[in-house]
Amino acid sequence: MKGWMGKSKVIFLLGSLALILAGCGKENLSALRPKGYGADSSMNLIILSIIIMTFVFIVVMLVYVVVLSRFRKKKGQEDYIPRQVEGNKTLETIWTVIPIILVIILAVPTVVATFDLANETGSEDGLNIEVTGNQYWWHFNYEGQEIQTSQDMYIPVGEEVHLNMVSSDVIHSFWVPSLSGKMDANPENENNMYIEAHEEGVYWGKCAELCGPSHSLMDFKVIAVSPEEFDQWVDDMQSVDPDEEPEDSVAQDGKAAFEENSCMGCHAIGSSPAQVGPNLTAFGDRSQIAGILEPTKENLVDWIMDPESIKPGNKMTGNYPDLSEEEADSIAEYLMQLQPSEVTPESAGD
Amino acid sequence: MSIAATQKRGFGAVLWDYLTTVDHKKIGILYLIGGGFFFLIGGLEALFVRIQLLVPENDFISAGFYNEMFTMHGTTMIFLAVMPLLIGLMNYIMPLQIGARDVAFPFLNSLGLWLFIFGGVLLNCSWFLGGAPDSGWTAYAPLSLQSPGHGIDFYVMGLQLSGAGTLIGGINFLVTVVTMRAPGMTYMRMPLFTWATFITSVLILFAFPALTVNLFLLMFDRMFGSAFFDVALGGNTVIWQHLFWLFGHPEVYILILPAFGLFSDVFSTFSKKRLFGYTAMVFATVLIAFLGFMVWAHHMFTVGLGPVANSIFAIATMAIAVPTGIKIFNWLATMWGGSITINSSMLWALGFIPTFTIGGMTGVMLASAVADYQYHDTYFVVAHFHYVMVGGTVFGIMSALHYWWPKMFGRILHEGMGKITFWTFFIGFHLTFFVQHFLGLMGMPRRYWVFLEEQGLDTGNLVSSIGAFLMSIGVIVFLINIFYTIKSKKAPADPWDGRSLEWSIPSPPPHYNFKQEPLVRGLDPLWIEKMEGKGKMTAAEPLDDIHMPNSTIVPFIMSVGFFIAGFGFIYQVDHSAWLSAVYVGMAIALGAMAFRSLKDDHGHHITKEELEREAD
Ligand code: HEM
Ligand SMILES: [Cu+2]
């Protein structure tokens, strides 16, 4: 039996080692590679608690191993009756007091960090973004800036960005692991949090609260660019003219088809706050289609022809007339050409 | 009615016997069969989940079906498998441990069982009637409100029925412990498993009403047009979460405390020592139960309750680590200096210590609110609660089954197979769930139907799925073991050199348990007698007639009535003709109640002469 015990331990050790060597997950997705203020704060507590807990675990395992190696029933001991010990005040006091101390060591920084992250003093003059969770996409409204985007959220590096969160339907949870912990988007009230990215990058975000069949596909990106690039992006976005005609004829047909087929009933281009469907202003710059597909025209055509096969249960399915392959193709061409800004995910190094 | 007589009867008679029984031992066995059956279903559902997550972007099952799978897996495991298995063990063993002939309310005991069975069946009918519930076992509003079809309605009605059964069972255990202890069995002489049963019943008594109320609110919203959770009409969805966790957090202690009690008995028996720090163990149990009610909002750190609430609940949660730590060290101290026998039952107990320590540690990690902003709703949490619920409760149930099998069925489970079961399950378990801690932190939220390629999540998920298969092998070997054991040789009354009262009577016990009530002279009463060279309990009363309750089919019929009414409630939304099912079902149930109330049933006596004739 003992050999087995040894073996299984070795398996765990190797297993966990392999994982750690694998690098703690994908950069820009892993909470173990913090790149923002909130994520740092969580990471510090994670490390502190792991240290305390590893200590506890080692103590328990030491006693455990001693017990198992010294006090097994041995041959010829069949009739041996151990002393029936009732208890031991000193020992029991020790293992009551030490855990209390350990808990206090963890509790104090926890409370400090909790209040720190809830501090919203910077929200009055800082950058505020209203985040709305929808089945299965995210809407971002840059408060006071007349900018609406979806799925891709641009922020300036090194600045506190205040997020005011609500949901339009069921509960969602906004999570960008490498920037900060998550916060629920509830339908009845606004939740506030802030994020701050230390370096440029495209950070992967996920919905963390079960919200229906396509819950696992409700991805989005936070794109942190330099403050200068961010200002430029704001300028570019503010000067978008939704009625501007595209240059080539296919895209012109696409624009017409887009309008004819009531796509505009749900979507919007420019700064109007349509919230049934994602705002498509900078669609051509998007890092992904529907949050999960490579940004290619073929994928976009597939999406338009049959969104259900890509995101089951989504609210676009069945809400517009059937399109021919050709119409879908021209619409895709039009949308892919919506690239109002020089600042794109590539600017952040993607 | 001796065992020999039972064996000669035909299948129909045995079936009738079990449908009408009010004997706590047979009810216990029925709970074990029911819970075991649902455990296999829940395990199968887990396998479906793990197969889907074997590789990235798998399309083994569809998104909607996947949501039904993990919802039913969680719901089944918690409400229909693990809790009933524990209640079955408590039902069978607790009265024996306190020297009682039966439970306080045998009729209610049977009613609780049938409500659980029919509630579980009702819930699982949803698979065949247009779709199972799909909003997670937590069924958060408003998702559960908007879920199309009748899945959630089945969830509401099924859990309402089986929950009522559990509540009845809990009250019954409470009264049994308070009123039916043998002479000399003071509270501070009760075995820890009995203590755990007692405290767990208190938890059930206070926690289940919160669930009942919550389910009613959801039922009225979905079936009768009220708007408790409808934000557009001024409702509030966070209320669901508060009420749910006000029930749900104590619920996990309802699952773990009986296991703690069982392990205390097992460690002490197989170390041949009395439990170290008995008093501290009892108070730690009480304290854990109390704190269990005070910490529900740690499931809601990210809901936006604000820093004050989050801090208070963080600290309260961390406090639970203290009594739990006391328990772990007292168990180790129980073994220290002992003479330890390692058999299948003890293996599960020994495997529990490191596993549960990890589960407890990750629990403290989760309690640190700001760290939880990262863990919450990810695979880290999935890993944590499986370390607690499988590594604690399921290991406990397995240990208990090997420990008490000879008492319950008069046969000892095969040791070799027992060890194979343990090692495959133990290794499979850690493979499955240890990596999930990392998956969670690496950005994998829970309840994800697919994970995408190139997110660094492939290896971990693959390992996890392989572990799940290994666990299944362990379960299969255990099933084989059960069938194999039917034909093995008879077990003695006291195969483990036991310490508590259940080992002082034959295996399996006669249906009146104790021919004469035993006189209890201290903790570990049987051990005391053995040490003084007597080897058996002294009787506290002369041999006399024993009064026993009569069997009855009424609880079964009552449950059938509620079952029919359940369908009526669910489908009356589609067509008002279904209201007739509500009326018919309720008429059956109320009729059965009236019958029970109006007809006197004084039970029967087993005469002194019969008892003497049965004597060995
Ligand atoms: C047989 C071994 C088991 C395996 C392989 C297993 C596996 C899983 C998996 C893969 C999930 C889905 C995680 C997600 O997507 O969020 C899950 C969820 C869950 N499991 Fe298990 N599990 C097992 C046993 C148990 C037991 C014994 C219990 C309870 C006592 C349990 C309770 C739960 C609960 C409550 C959930 C959450 C369901 C939800 O998110 O609604 N599991 N399990
Ligand atoms: Cu969502």
XYZ file of N, CA and C in Angstrom, chain A residues 1 4-5 8 11-12 16 19-20 24-26 29-32 38-39 41-42 45-46 49-50 53-54 56-57 59-61 63-64 66-68 70-73 77-88 91-92 95-96 99-100 103 106-107 110-111 113-115 117-118 135 169-171 173 175-184 186-189 191 204 206-219 291-292 310 312, chain B residues 63-64 67 70 134-136 140-143 146 231 235-238 241 271-278 280 302-304 307-308 310-311 314-315 318-319 321-322 325-326 328-330 332-333 335-342 347 350-351 353-354 357-358 361 364-365 367-378 419 423 426-427 430-431 434-435 438 440-450 452 454-457 460 499 527 531:
639
model
N 0.824 -1.214 0.000
C 0.000 0.000 0.000
C 0.851 1.255 0.000
N 2.204 2.371 -3.256
C 1.163 3.013 -4.050
C 0.987 4.477 -3.686
N 0.945 4.654 -2.362
C 0.791 6.005 -1.848
C 1.869 6.895 -2.449
N 1.231 7.624 -6.190
C 0.188 8.588 -6.540
C 0.671 10.008 -6.252
N 2.704 11.192 -9.064
C 1.882 11.582 -10.218
C 1.368 13.013 -10.055
N 0.875 13.322 -8.848
C 0.354 14.688 -8.647
C 1.453 15.725 -8.823
N 1.280 18.641 -11.522
C 1.207 20.074 -11.225
C 2.438 20.797 -11.756
N 2.059 21.575 -15.343
C 1.180 22.712 -15.564
C 1.899 24.025 -15.319
N 2.665 24.037 -14.238
C 3.355 25.278 -13.904
C 4.374 25.600 -14.993
N 1.494 28.743 -16.676
C 0.348 29.342 -16.025
C -0.639 29.932 -16.990
N -0.771 29.295 -18.136
C -1.848 29.684 -19.025
C -1.459 30.733 -20.028
N -2.402 31.020 -20.858
C -2.242 31.922 -21.976
C -2.038 33.351 -21.469
N -4.823 36.152 -20.679
C -6.073 35.528 -20.269
C -5.973 35.050 -18.822
N -4.744 34.811 -18.362
C -4.576 34.131 -17.093
C -4.539 35.100 -15.915
N -5.277 34.743 -14.869
C -5.231 35.536 -13.641
C -3.875 35.409 -12.963
N -3.111 34.402 -13.368
C -1.799 34.201 -12.760
C -0.734 35.085 -13.390
N -6.274 45.755 -10.398
C -7.125 44.826 -9.655
C -6.546 43.426 -9.635
N -5.992 43.005 -10.774
C -5.421 41.665 -10.850
C -4.220 41.546 -9.929
N -3.837 43.152 -7.133
C -4.390 43.100 -5.800
C -4.857 41.679 -5.464
N -5.583 41.064 -6.398
C -6.022 39.680 -6.184
C -4.823 38.748 -6.076
N -3.097 38.594 -2.753
C -3.826 37.804 -1.761
C -3.765 36.321 -2.082
N -3.780 36.002 -3.367
C -3.681 34.589 -3.749
C -2.357 34.028 -3.251
N -2.282 33.745 0.567
C -3.067 32.622 1.087
C -2.420 31.292 0.718
N -1.812 31.219 -0.447
C -1.151 29.951 -0.811
C 0.007 29.671 0.148
N -1.487 28.496 3.426
C -2.121 27.188 3.299
C -1.096 26.081 3.069
N -0.059 26.399 2.328
C 0.978 25.388 2.117
C 1.621 25.033 3.451
N 0.164 25.146 6.384
C -0.786 24.289 7.097
C -0.743 22.869 6.528
N -0.740 22.786 5.218
C -0.774 21.468 4.583
C 0.459 20.655 4.963
N 2.287 20.916 7.639
C 2.192 20.470 9.036
C 1.274 19.254 9.139
N 0.092 19.356 8.515
C -0.849 18.235 8.572
C -0.209 16.979 7.993
N 0.460 17.128 6.854
C 1.017 15.949 6.201
C 2.182 15.353 7.000
N 2.464 15.296 10.328
C 1.859 14.493 11.389
C 1.278 13.208 10.802
N 0.635 13.354 9.669
C -0.038 12.241 8.998
C 0.961 11.135 8.656
N 3.936 10.653 9.968
C 4.465 10.054 11.198
C 3.462 9.052 11.762
N 2.207 9.467 11.832
C 1.178 8.577 12.377
C 1.140 7.272 11.596
N 1.137 7.404 10.258
C 0.994 6.192 9.448
C 2.235 5.315 9.501
N 4.419 5.161 12.134
C 4.756 4.664 13.472
C 3.673 3.840 14.139
N 2.425 4.094 13.803
C 1.374 3.510 14.630
C 0.510 2.483 13.914
N 1.016 1.934 12.807
C 0.296 0.825 12.176
C 0.349 -0.374 13.106
N -0.730 -1.169 13.057
C -0.724 -2.387 13.855
C 0.350 -3.324 13.313
N 0.923 -7.926 17.477
C 0.330 -6.878 18.322
C -1.190 -7.022 18.394
N -1.693 -8.181 17.958
C -3.144 -8.325 17.827
C -3.882 -7.971 19.118
N -3.274 -8.275 20.231
C -3.985 -8.039 21.485
C -3.563 -6.746 22.166
N -2.724 -5.999 21.512
C -2.234 -4.762 22.126
C -3.364 -3.737 22.210
N -3.524 -3.155 23.369
C -4.549 -2.130 23.534
C -3.893 -0.810 23.881
N -3.990 0.176 22.982
C -3.330 1.465 23.219
C -3.957 2.166 24.427
N -3.227 3.079 24.991
C -3.763 3.880 26.089
C -4.922 4.740 25.553
N -6.010 4.769 26.284
C -7.206 5.489 25.825
C -7.122 6.959 26.260
N -6.471 7.763 25.457
C -6.242 9.164 25.839
C -7.516 9.985 25.638
N -7.861 10.765 26.626
C -9.098 11.529 26.538
C -8.935 12.792 25.705
N -7.796 13.456 25.877
C -7.579 14.713 25.176
C -6.376 15.373 25.794
N -6.080 16.575 25.350
C -4.931 17.261 25.915
C -5.142 18.753 25.749
N -2.323 20.851 23.894
C -2.285 20.614 22.451
C -3.487 21.249 21.759
N -4.669 21.020 22.321
C -5.870 21.523 21.665
C -5.900 23.040 21.639
N -3.642 24.101 18.719
C -4.218 24.064 17.366
C -5.544 24.790 17.232
N -5.923 25.503 18.270
C -6.996 26.479 18.090
C -6.397 27.862 17.853
N -4.405 28.538 14.171
C -5.277 28.882 13.038
C -5.893 30.270 13.172
N -6.242 30.663 14.405
C -6.822 31.996 14.563
C -5.821 33.051 14.095
N -5.575 33.051 10.339
C -6.750 33.671 9.717
C -6.650 35.195 9.805
N -4.448 36.668 7.206
C -5.068 36.756 5.882
C -6.219 37.766 5.859
N -6.915 37.883 6.986
C -8.125 38.709 6.994
C -7.803 40.201 6.844
N -7.065 41.309 3.364
C -8.278 41.102 2.568
C -9.221 42.290 2.712
N -9.425 42.705 3.952
C -10.346 43.820 4.179
C -9.786 45.095 3.561
N -7.802 45.419 1.006
C -7.929 45.374 -0.457
C -9.381 45.523 -0.893
N -10.290 44.963 -0.118
C -11.706 45.055 -0.487
C -12.151 46.513 -0.538
N -11.763 47.267 0.498
C -12.157 48.680 0.502
C -11.406 49.466 -0.565
N -10.384 48.470 -3.539
C -10.949 48.274 -4.877
C -12.346 48.864 -5.012
N -13.007 49.085 -3.873
C -14.356 49.646 -3.960
C -14.334 51.170 -3.979
N -27.298 38.995 -23.841
C -27.099 37.636 -24.344
C -26.657 37.739 -25.794
N -30.654 41.894 -19.804
C -31.552 40.738 -19.706
C -31.278 39.933 -18.440
N -30.452 38.894 -18.540
C -30.165 38.083 -17.361
C -28.842 38.552 -16.745
N -28.432 37.905 -15.656
C -27.187 38.329 -15.016
C -25.985 37.843 -15.835
N -21.454 38.369 -16.026
C -20.361 38.771 -15.145
C -19.149 39.127 -15.998
N -15.470 39.788 -16.841
C -14.214 39.265 -16.302
C -13.089 39.357 -17.317
N -12.067 40.122 -16.987
C -10.846 40.167 -17.775
C -9.731 39.726 -16.833
N -9.456 38.421 -16.773
C -8.618 37.877 -15.700
C -7.286 38.598 -15.504
N -6.611 38.963 -16.597
C -5.293 39.537 -16.384
C -5.351 41.015 -15.998
N -6.527 41.626 -16.087
C -6.629 43.018 -15.646
C -7.263 43.161 -14.272
N -8.283 42.350 -13.998
C -8.970 42.503 -12.724
C -9.912 41.331 -12.481
N -10.366 41.241 -11.245
C -11.362 40.231 -10.926
C -12.692 40.581 -11.563
N -13.687 39.721 -11.349
C -14.945 39.924 -12.071
C -15.953 40.729 -11.275
N -16.935 41.229 -11.985
C -18.039 41.959 -11.358
C -19.308 41.614 -12.124
N -20.375 41.323 -11.391
C -21.630 40.950 -12.043
C -22.301 42.161 -12.671
N -25.903 43.158 -13.204
C -27.259 42.777 -12.801
C -28.288 43.582 -13.572
N -29.481 43.047 -13.763
C -30.495 43.822 -14.479
C -31.095 44.951 -13.653
N -31.013 44.905 -12.322
C -31.786 45.901 -11.567
C -30.997 47.098 -11.084
N -29.688 46.979 -11.011
C -28.955 48.131 -10.492
C -27.577 48.191 -11.131
N -23.581 48.318 -11.089
C -22.399 48.007 -10.293
C -21.213 48.790 -10.825
N -8.058 39.404 -22.926
C -9.227 38.588 -23.228
C -10.205 38.625 -22.079
N -14.177 37.477 -20.533
C -15.176 36.411 -20.618
C -16.375 36.755 -19.765
N -17.511 36.153 -20.107
C -18.663 36.243 -19.225
C -18.582 35.083 -18.255
N -18.704 35.380 -16.963
C -18.490 34.333 -15.967
C -19.770 33.885 -15.280
N -20.902 34.457 -15.624
C -22.135 34.001 -14.974
C -23.034 33.361 -16.013
N -23.450 32.131 -15.735
C -24.282 31.384 -16.680
C -25.426 32.249 -17.193
N -25.503 32.400 -18.528
C -26.507 33.316 -19.064
C -27.281 32.702 -20.215
N -27.166 31.385 -20.393
C -27.916 30.738 -21.460
C -27.000 29.843 -22.267
N -27.544 29.265 -23.355
C -26.765 28.272 -24.113
C -25.404 28.780 -24.568
N -25.308 30.016 -25.004
C -24.041 30.486 -25.549
C -23.169 31.218 -24.531
N -23.436 30.939 -23.259
C -22.648 31.545 -22.179
C -21.144 31.431 -22.444
N -20.701 30.274 -22.908
C -19.256 30.070 -23.070
C -18.706 30.810 -24.284
N -19.581 31.438 -25.056
C -19.101 32.116 -26.269
C -19.188 33.626 -26.135
N -19.424 34.096 -24.919
C -19.648 35.522 -24.720
C -18.325 36.238 -24.435
N -17.359 36.037 -25.327
C -16.037 36.632 -25.140
C -16.003 38.080 -25.624
N -17.185 37.812 -31.162
C -16.402 37.562 -29.955
C -15.519 36.334 -30.030
N -15.744 35.464 -31.029
C -15.030 34.200 -31.025
C -14.419 33.785 -32.356
N -23.621 29.195 -34.856
C -22.397 29.666 -34.209
C -22.636 30.009 -32.746
N -25.706 29.409 -30.341
C -27.070 28.930 -30.107
C -27.810 29.850 -29.143
N -25.132 22.856 -27.069
C -25.017 23.808 -25.959
C -26.174 23.670 -24.981
N -27.391 23.597 -25.511
C -28.553 23.527 -24.631
C -28.545 22.239 -23.820
N -26.068 22.376 -21.008
C -26.549 23.102 -19.833
C -27.486 22.229 -19.004
N -25.150 19.647 -16.904
C -24.495 20.023 -15.651
C -25.507 20.492 -14.614
N -32.156 23.904 -17.021
C -30.895 24.240 -17.676
C -30.261 25.497 -17.106
N -30.625 25.890 -15.894
C -30.074 27.138 -15.353
C -29.094 26.899 -14.223
N -28.503 25.713 -14.184
C -27.588 25.420 -13.092
C -28.361 24.950 -11.872
N -30.407 30.541 -10.802
C -30.494 31.986 -10.582
C -31.588 32.632 -11.429
N -32.384 33.471 -10.790
C -33.277 34.346 -11.532
C -32.408 35.491 -12.061
N -32.726 36.092 -13.187
C -33.891 35.850 -14.035
C -33.678 34.765 -15.109
N -32.501 34.170 -15.178
C -32.302 33.155 -16.215
C -33.332 32.034 -16.053
N -36.704 32.991 -17.353
C -36.864 33.097 -18.804
C -36.671 31.770 -19.504
N -37.598 42.193 -13.012
C -37.109 43.554 -12.784
C -38.006 44.584 -13.468
N -39.502 43.789 -9.634
C -38.947 42.676 -8.855
C -37.447 42.830 -8.666
N -36.869 41.875 -7.978
C -35.446 41.957 -7.689
C -34.839 40.564 -7.787
N -33.824 40.436 -8.642
C -33.261 39.100 -8.877
C -32.277 38.693 -7.793
N -31.723 39.659 -7.073
C -30.721 39.317 -6.073
C -31.369 38.608 -4.877
N -30.841 35.025 -5.021
C -29.511 34.571 -4.599
C -29.397 34.543 -3.087
N -8.246 2.665 15.106
C -7.008 2.945 15.828
C -7.075 2.320 17.208
N -8.211 1.725 17.527
C -8.424 1.139 18.860
C -8.233 2.167 19.948
N -8.625 3.399 19.697
C -8.492 4.422 20.739
C -9.803 5.183 20.821
N -10.059 5.754 21.984
C -11.228 6.628 22.037
C -10.902 7.902 21.266
N -11.954 8.595 20.856
C -11.750 9.804 20.075
C -11.019 10.838 20.916
N -9.981 11.418 20.341
C -9.209 12.451 21.047
C -10.034 13.735 21.081
N -10.125 14.337 22.255
C -10.826 15.622 22.380
C -12.295 15.558 22.033
N -12.999 14.553 22.584
C -14.418 14.368 22.267
C -15.227 15.656 22.427
N -14.296 18.771 22.480
C -13.952 19.778 21.483
C -14.574 19.417 20.132
N -19.185 38.920 -5.831
C -19.130 39.730 -7.059
C -20.492 40.294 -7.435
N -21.491 40.107 -6.579
C -22.829 40.595 -6.922
C -22.885 42.116 -6.812
N -21.970 42.691 -6.015
C -21.975 44.138 -5.849
C -22.644 44.548 -4.549
N -18.216 46.909 -0.105
C -17.061 46.453 0.661
C -17.387 46.065 2.099
N -18.388 46.682 2.711
C -18.684 46.359 4.109
C -19.204 44.929 4.196
N -18.956 42.571 1.978
C -17.945 41.616 1.542
C -16.926 41.342 2.644
N -16.518 42.370 3.367
C -15.525 42.165 4.425
C -16.085 41.310 5.552
N -16.371 37.799 4.455
C -15.050 37.193 4.266
C -14.504 36.698 5.605
N -14.594 37.555 6.614
C -14.024 37.178 7.905
C -14.815 36.037 8.538
N -13.738 32.841 6.926
C -12.417 32.360 7.343
C -12.494 31.725 8.731
N -13.404 32.253 9.563
C -13.501 31.738 10.934
C -13.826 30.242 10.949
N -12.546 28.018 9.372
C -11.328 27.217 9.299
C -10.868 26.777 10.691
N -11.205 27.551 11.705
C -10.700 27.240 13.043
C -11.312 25.943 13.595
N -10.102 23.041 11.541
C -8.726 22.676 11.850
C -8.653 21.849 13.130
N -9.442 22.253 14.137
C -9.479 21.490 15.393
C -9.827 20.042 15.089
N -9.452 18.319 12.246
C -8.398 17.578 11.543
C -7.322 17.131 12.539
N -6.898 18.051 13.403
C -5.822 17.680 14.324
C -6.293 16.678 15.367
N -7.542 16.770 15.790
C -8.034 15.779 16.748
C -8.101 14.388 16.114
N -6.061 13.324 13.769
C -4.674 12.851 13.734
C -4.242 12.387 15.121
N -4.647 13.153 16.141
C -4.256 12.788 17.497
C -4.945 11.500 17.947
N -5.388 8.964 16.048
C -4.587 7.871 15.501
C -3.222 7.776 16.191
N -2.735 8.919 16.645
C -1.403 8.975 17.267
C -1.375 8.064 18.485
N -0.403 7.154 18.503
C -0.305 6.254 19.653
C -1.266 5.083 19.578
N -2.049 5.018 18.491
C -3.013 3.936 18.374
C -2.416 2.701 17.738
N -3.297 1.752 17.432
C -2.886 0.537 16.764
C -3.741 0.464 15.499
N -3.188 1.031 14.412
C -4.021 1.337 13.251
C -4.163 0.145 12.306
N -5.414 -0.222 12.024
C -5.691 -1.232 11.009
C -6.083 -0.511 9.731
N -5.450 -0.859 8.609
C -5.854 -0.218 7.357
C -6.623 -1.222 6.507
N -9.130 3.079 4.646
C -8.448 3.717 3.513
C -9.182 4.979 3.080
N -8.505 7.582 5.550
C -7.147 8.129 5.445
C -7.010 8.990 4.195
N -7.664 8.565 3.109
C -7.610 9.363 1.880
C -8.299 10.707 2.066
N -8.189 12.662 4.674
C -7.440 13.716 5.391
C -6.697 14.670 4.443
N -5.794 14.189 3.588
C -5.133 15.162 2.709
C -6.106 15.815 1.725
N -8.184 18.366 3.476
C -7.353 19.500 3.893
C -7.175 20.459 2.716
N -6.936 19.899 1.535
C -6.823 20.768 0.360
C -8.133 21.507 0.112
N -8.505 24.228 2.577
C -7.579 25.336 2.313
C -8.058 26.209 1.170
N -10.623 28.547 2.394
C -10.134 29.776 3.019
C -9.642 30.744 1.942
N -9.000 30.193 0.902
C -8.539 31.068 -0.180
C -9.715 31.794 -0.827
N -12.425 32.552 0.576
C -13.028 33.494 1.507
C -12.397 34.879 1.415
N -11.176 34.938 0.898
C -10.515 36.225 0.775
C -11.145 36.990 -0.399
N -12.094 37.870 -0.076
C -12.999 38.420 -1.087
C -12.318 38.878 -2.379
N -11.247 39.646 -2.249
C -10.639 40.194 -3.451
C -10.004 39.092 -4.307
N -9.463 38.076 -3.644
C -8.958 36.935 -4.410
C -10.124 36.224 -5.091
N -11.253 36.187 -4.399
C -12.426 35.512 -4.970
C -12.945 36.216 -6.218
N -12.684 37.506 -6.348
C -13.091 38.178 -7.596
C -12.487 37.422 -8.785
N -11.322 36.804 -8.574
C -10.736 35.985 -9.637
C -11.285 34.564 -9.658
N -11.412 33.937 -8.461
C -11.846 32.528 -8.458
C -13.300 32.341 -8.842
N -14.128 33.282 -8.413
C -15.571 33.076 -8.474
C -16.053 32.619 -9.847
N -16.976 31.633 -9.817
C -17.572 31.129 -11.062
C -16.547 30.591 -12.065
N -15.408 30.118 -11.580
C -14.452 29.482 -12.489
C -14.251 28.038 -12.066
N -10.099 -2.288 -2.092
C -8.876 -1.492 -2.264
C -8.719 -1.017 -3.700
N -8.300 2.899 -4.741
C -7.150 3.503 -5.421
C -7.512 4.076 -6.778
N -9.543 7.239 -6.012
C -8.739 8.281 -5.371
C -7.822 8.961 -6.394
N -7.124 8.132 -7.175
C -6.216 8.717 -8.162
C -7.019 9.446 -9.241
N -8.176 12.878 -7.976
C -7.183 13.964 -7.953
C -6.784 14.384 -9.356
N -6.722 13.428 -10.275
C -6.432 13.806 -11.663
C -7.518 14.745 -12.183
N -7.654 18.203 -9.404
C -6.533 19.058 -9.016
C -6.206 20.060 -10.116
N -6.172 19.587 -11.349
C -5.838 20.493 -12.462
C -6.872 21.604 -12.620
N -6.054 25.088 -11.526
C -5.244 25.885 -12.461
C -6.088 26.348 -13.633
N -9.095 27.131 -13.711
C -9.892 28.282 -13.310
C -9.071 29.559 -13.342
N -7.885 29.503 -12.741
C -7.067 30.707 -12.688
C -6.536 31.077 -14.068
N -6.452 30.071 -14.945
C -5.956 30.367 -16.290
C -7.063 30.895 -17.189
N -8.215 31.148 -16.613
C -9.249 31.838 -17.372
C -10.390 30.974 -17.873
N -10.650 29.858 -17.207
C -11.790 29.055 -17.642
C -12.948 29.176 -16.656
N -13.986 29.926 -17.032
C -15.165 29.998 -16.171
C -15.881 28.651 -16.126
N -16.675 28.455 -15.090
C -17.437 27.199 -15.006
C -18.655 27.271 -15.914
N -19.308 26.136 -16.068
C -20.513 26.022 -16.881
C -20.255 26.420 -18.323
N -19.041 26.122 -18.790
C -18.707 26.422 -20.170
C -18.897 25.175 -21.027
N -19.701 25.351 -22.044
C -20.025 24.246 -22.936
C -18.814 23.867 -23.786
N -18.070 24.862 -24.234
C -16.819 24.608 -24.957
C -15.762 25.563 -24.431
N -12.257 27.397 -26.050
C -11.749 27.619 -27.397
C -10.308 27.146 -27.524
N -6.339 27.260 -28.470
C -5.268 28.241 -28.272
C -5.496 29.147 -27.073
N -6.158 28.639 -26.046
C -6.249 29.434 -24.832
C -5.465 28.768 -23.709
N -4.693 27.762 -24.069
C -3.854 27.106 -23.067
C -4.629 26.221 -22.117
N -5.843 25.825 -22.501
C -6.674 25.056 -21.577
C -6.781 23.585 -21.970
N -4.991 20.594 -19.473
C -5.686 20.465 -18.201
C -7.022 19.766 -18.354
N -16.941 -0.158 19.077
C -16.991 0.511 20.377
C -18.391 0.985 20.730
N -17.224 -0.870 24.237
C -15.801 -0.975 24.556
C -15.605 -1.088 26.066
N -13.746 -4.073 27.961
C -12.569 -3.869 28.793
C -12.773 -4.471 30.179
